[in-house]
PDB file of C-alpha atoms in Angstrom:
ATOM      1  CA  UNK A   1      74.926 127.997  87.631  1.00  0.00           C
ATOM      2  CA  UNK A   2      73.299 125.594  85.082  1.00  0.00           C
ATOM      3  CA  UNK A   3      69.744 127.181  83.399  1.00  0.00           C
ATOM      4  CA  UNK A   4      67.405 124.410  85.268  1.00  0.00           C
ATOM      5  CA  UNK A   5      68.994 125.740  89.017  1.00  0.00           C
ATOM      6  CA  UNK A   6      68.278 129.402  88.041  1.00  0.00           C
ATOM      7  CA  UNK A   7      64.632 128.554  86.760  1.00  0.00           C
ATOM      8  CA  UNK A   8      63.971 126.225  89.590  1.00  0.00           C
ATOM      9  CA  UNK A   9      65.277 129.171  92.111  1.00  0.00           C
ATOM     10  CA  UNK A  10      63.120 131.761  90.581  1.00  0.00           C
ATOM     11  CA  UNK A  11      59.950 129.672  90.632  1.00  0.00           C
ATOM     12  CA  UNK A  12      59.787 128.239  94.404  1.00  0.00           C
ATOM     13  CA  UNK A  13      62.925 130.555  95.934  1.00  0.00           C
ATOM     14  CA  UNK A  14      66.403 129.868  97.032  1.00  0.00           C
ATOM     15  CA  UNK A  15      65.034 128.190 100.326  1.00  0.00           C
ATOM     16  CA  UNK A  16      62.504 126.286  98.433  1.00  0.00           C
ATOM     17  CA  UNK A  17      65.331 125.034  95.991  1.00  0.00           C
ATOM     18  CA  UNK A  18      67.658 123.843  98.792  1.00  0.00           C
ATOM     19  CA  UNK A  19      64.727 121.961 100.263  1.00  0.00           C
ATOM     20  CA  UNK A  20      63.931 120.076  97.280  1.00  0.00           C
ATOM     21  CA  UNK A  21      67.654 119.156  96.356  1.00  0.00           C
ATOM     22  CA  UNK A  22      67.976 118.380 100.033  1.00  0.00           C
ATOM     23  CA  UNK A  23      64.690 116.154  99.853  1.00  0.00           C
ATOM     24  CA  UNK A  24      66.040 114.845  96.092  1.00  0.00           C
ATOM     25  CA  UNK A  25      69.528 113.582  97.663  1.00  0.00           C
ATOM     26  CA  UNK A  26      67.418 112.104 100.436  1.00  0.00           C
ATOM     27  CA  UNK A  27      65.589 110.201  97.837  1.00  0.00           C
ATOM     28  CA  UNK A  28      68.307 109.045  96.030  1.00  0.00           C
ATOM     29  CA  UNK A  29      70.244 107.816  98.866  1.00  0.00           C
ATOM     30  CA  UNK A  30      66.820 105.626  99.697  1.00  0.00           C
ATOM     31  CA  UNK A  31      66.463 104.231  95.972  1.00  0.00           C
ATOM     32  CA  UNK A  32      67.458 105.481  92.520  1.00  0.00           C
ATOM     33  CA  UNK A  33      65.607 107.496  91.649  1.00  0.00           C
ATOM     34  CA  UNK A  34      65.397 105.884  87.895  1.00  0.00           C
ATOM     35  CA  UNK A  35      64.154 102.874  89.089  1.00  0.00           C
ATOM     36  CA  UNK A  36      60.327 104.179  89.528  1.00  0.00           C
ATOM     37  CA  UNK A  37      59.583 106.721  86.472  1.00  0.00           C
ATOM     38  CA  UNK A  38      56.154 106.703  88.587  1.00  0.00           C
ATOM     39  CA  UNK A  39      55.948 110.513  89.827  1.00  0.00           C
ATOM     40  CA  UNK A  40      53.414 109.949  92.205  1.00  0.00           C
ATOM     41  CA  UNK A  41      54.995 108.323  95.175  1.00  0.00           C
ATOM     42  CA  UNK A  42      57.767 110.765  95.036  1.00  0.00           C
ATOM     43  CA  UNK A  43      58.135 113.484  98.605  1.00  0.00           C
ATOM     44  CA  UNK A  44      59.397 116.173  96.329  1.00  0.00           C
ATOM     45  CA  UNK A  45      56.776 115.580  93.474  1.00  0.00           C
ATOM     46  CA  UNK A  46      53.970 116.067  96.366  1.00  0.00           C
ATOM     47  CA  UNK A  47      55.327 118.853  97.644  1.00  0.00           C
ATOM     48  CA  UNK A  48      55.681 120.661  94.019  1.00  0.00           C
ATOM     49  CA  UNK A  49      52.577 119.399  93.415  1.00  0.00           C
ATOM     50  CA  UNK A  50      51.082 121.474  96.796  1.00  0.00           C
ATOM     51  CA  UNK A  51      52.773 124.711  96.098  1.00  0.00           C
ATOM     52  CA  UNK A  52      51.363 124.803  92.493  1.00  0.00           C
ATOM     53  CA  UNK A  53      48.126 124.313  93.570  1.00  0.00           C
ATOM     54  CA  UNK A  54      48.280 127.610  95.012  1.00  0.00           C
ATOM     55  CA  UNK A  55      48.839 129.506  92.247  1.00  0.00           C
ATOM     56  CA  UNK A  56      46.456 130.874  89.771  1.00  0.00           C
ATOM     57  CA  UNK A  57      45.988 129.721  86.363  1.00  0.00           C
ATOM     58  CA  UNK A  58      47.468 132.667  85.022  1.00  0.00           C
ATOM     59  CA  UNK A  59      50.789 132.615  87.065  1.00  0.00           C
ATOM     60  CA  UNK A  60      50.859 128.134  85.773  1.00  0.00           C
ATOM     61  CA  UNK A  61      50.343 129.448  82.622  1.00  0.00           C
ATOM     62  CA  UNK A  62      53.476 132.070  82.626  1.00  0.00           C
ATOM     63  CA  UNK A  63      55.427 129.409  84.630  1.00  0.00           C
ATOM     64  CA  UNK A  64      54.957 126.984  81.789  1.00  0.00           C
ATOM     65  CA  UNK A  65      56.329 129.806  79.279  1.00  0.00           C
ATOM     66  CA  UNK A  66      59.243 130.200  81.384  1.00  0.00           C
ATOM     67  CA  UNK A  67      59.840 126.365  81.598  1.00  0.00           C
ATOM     68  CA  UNK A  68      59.816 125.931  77.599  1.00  0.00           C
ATOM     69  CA  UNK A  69      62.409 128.937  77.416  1.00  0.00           C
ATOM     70  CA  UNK A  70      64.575 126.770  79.768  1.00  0.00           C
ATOM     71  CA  UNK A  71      64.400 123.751  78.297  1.00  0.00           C
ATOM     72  CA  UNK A  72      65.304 125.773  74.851  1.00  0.00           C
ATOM     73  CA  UNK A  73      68.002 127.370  76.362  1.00  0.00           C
ATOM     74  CA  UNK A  74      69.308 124.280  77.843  1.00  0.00           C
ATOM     75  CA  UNK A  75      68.998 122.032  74.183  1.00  0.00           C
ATOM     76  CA  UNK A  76      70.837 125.492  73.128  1.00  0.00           C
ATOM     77  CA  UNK A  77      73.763 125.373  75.017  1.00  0.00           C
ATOM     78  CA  UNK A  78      74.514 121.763  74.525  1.00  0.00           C
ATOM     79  CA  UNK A  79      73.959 122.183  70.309  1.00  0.00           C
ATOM     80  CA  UNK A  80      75.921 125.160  70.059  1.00  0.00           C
ATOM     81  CA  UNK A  81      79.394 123.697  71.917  1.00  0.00           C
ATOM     82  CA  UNK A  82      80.435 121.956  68.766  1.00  0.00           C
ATOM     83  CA  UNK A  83      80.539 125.127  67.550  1.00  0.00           C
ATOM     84  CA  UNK A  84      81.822 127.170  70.152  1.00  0.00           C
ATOM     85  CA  UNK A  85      84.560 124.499  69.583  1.00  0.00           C
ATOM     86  CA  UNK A  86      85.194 124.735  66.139  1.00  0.00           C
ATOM     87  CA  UNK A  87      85.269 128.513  66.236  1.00  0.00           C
ATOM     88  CA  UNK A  88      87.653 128.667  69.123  1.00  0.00           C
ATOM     89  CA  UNK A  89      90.188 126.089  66.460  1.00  0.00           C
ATOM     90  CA  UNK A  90      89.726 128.316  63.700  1.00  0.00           C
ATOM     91  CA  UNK A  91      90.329 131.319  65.172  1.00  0.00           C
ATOM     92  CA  UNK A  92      93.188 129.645  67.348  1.00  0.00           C
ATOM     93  CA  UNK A  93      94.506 129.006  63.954  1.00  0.00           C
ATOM     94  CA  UNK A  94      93.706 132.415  62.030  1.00  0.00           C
ATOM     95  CA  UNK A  95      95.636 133.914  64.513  1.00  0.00           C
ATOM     96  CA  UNK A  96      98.743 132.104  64.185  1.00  0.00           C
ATOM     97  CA  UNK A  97      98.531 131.826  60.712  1.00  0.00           C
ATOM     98  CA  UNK A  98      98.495 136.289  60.479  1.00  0.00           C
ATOM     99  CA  UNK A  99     101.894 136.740  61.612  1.00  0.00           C
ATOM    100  CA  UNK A 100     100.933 139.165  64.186  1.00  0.00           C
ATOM    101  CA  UNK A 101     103.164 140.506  66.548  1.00  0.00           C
ATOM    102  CA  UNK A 102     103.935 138.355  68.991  1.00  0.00           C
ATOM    103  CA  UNK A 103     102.149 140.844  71.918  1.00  0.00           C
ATOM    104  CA  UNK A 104      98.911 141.064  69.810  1.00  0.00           C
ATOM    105  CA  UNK A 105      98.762 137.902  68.904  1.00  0.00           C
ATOM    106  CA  UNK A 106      98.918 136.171  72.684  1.00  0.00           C
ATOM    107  CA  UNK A 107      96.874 138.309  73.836  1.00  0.00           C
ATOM    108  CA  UNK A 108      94.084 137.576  71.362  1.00  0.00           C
ATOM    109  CA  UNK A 109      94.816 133.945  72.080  1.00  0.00           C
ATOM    110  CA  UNK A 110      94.810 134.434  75.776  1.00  0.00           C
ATOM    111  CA  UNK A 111      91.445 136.325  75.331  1.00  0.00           C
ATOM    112  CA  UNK A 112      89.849 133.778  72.812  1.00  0.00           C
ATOM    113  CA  UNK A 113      90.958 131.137  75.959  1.00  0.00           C
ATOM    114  CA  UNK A 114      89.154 132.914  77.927  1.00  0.00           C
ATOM    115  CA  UNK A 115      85.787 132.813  76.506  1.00  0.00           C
ATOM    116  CA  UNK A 116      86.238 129.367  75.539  1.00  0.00           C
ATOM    117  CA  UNK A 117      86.760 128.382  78.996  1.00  0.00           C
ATOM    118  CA  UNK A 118      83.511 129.917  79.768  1.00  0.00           C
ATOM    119  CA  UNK A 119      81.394 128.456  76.619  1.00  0.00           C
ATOM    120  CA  UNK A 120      83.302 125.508  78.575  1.00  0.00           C
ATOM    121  CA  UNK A 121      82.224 125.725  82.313  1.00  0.00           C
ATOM    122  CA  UNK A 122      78.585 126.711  80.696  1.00  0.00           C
ATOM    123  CA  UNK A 123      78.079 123.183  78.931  1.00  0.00           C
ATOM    124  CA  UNK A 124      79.862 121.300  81.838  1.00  0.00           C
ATOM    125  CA  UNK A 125      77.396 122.586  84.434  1.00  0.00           C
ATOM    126  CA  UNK A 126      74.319 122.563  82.461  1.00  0.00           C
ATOM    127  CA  UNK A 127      75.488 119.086  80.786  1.00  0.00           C
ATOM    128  CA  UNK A 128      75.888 117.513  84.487  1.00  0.00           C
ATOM    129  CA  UNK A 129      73.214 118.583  86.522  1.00  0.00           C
ATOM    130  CA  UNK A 130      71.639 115.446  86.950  1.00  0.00           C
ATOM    131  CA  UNK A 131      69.668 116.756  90.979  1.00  0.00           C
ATOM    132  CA  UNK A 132      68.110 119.625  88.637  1.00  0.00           C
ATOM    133  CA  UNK A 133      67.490 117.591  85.531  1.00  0.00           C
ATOM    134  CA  UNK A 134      65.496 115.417  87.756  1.00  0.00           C
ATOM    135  CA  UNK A 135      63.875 118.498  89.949  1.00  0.00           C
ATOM    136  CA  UNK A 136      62.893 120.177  86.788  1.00  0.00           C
ATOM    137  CA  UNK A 137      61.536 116.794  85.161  1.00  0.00           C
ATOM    138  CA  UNK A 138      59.294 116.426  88.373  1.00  0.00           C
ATOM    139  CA  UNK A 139      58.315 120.188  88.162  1.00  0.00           C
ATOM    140  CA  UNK A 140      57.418 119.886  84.405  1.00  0.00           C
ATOM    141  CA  UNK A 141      54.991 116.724  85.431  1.00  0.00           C
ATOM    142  CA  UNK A 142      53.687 118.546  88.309  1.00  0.00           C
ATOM    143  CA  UNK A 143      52.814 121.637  86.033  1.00  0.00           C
ATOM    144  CA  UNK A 144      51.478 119.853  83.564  1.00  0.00           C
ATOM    145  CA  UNK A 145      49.109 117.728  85.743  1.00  0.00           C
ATOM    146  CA  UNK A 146      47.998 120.335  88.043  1.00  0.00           C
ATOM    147  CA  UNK A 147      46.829 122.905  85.221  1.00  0.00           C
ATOM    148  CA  UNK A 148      44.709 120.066  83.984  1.00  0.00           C
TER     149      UNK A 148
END
């Protein structure tokens, strides 16, 4: 699950999610959704917009914490890979290179796979999430211009 589905999920709940990716897909289908970068005639932007007025400034506050540690973590994930990448070569490499026995050595390679593939399927999702990317940029406007 990509970072902006997991934030998105713990701010308006799983139902809440599904009905704003169903209501995104909706949109989309209508008109792309790049066309307008206007917020304000959006269904799903006016429905954020309605559930964050219902929240005190305290809890907007905390949620707009939580949405800079997101977008950190996602800018994270996507800087790091190259070197995810490189260290998975290297150490593909080192290995070899030791003259291990042959036991020890695939299994370190099998195990260094392993987490690569995951370091993989991490940037994949949170690289093409382009329904959350687009829910969390609404969310981020909505936050912003309902706190003010």
């Amino acid at each position: 699950m990509n970072v902006f589905r997991k934030r998105l999920r713990a701010e308006f709940g799983r139902k809440g999610y599904r009905h704003f990716v169903t209501m995104c897909r909706e949109e989309m289908k209508k008109n792309n959704p790049l066309d307008e970068i206007e917020t304000d005639g959006k269904e799903v932007y006016r429905e954020m917009c309605e559930r964050i007025r219902e929240w005190t400034p305290e809890e907007i506050a905390k949620k707009k914490e939580r949405l800079a540690g997101t977008l950190l973590d996602a800018f994270r994930i996507a800087r790091q890979f190259s070197f995810v990448f490189l260290f998975y070569i290297v150490a593909n490499v080192v290995l070899i290179a030791m003259g291990l026995q042959p036991a020890v050595t695939n299994v370190s390679l099998a195990l260094i796979g392993l987490c690569f593939l995951y370091k993989v399927y991490e940037f994949v999702c949170n690289r093409f999430c382009f329904v959350d990317a687009y829910l969390m940029m609404l969310y981020k406007t909505a936050l912003e211009r309902t706190s003010d």
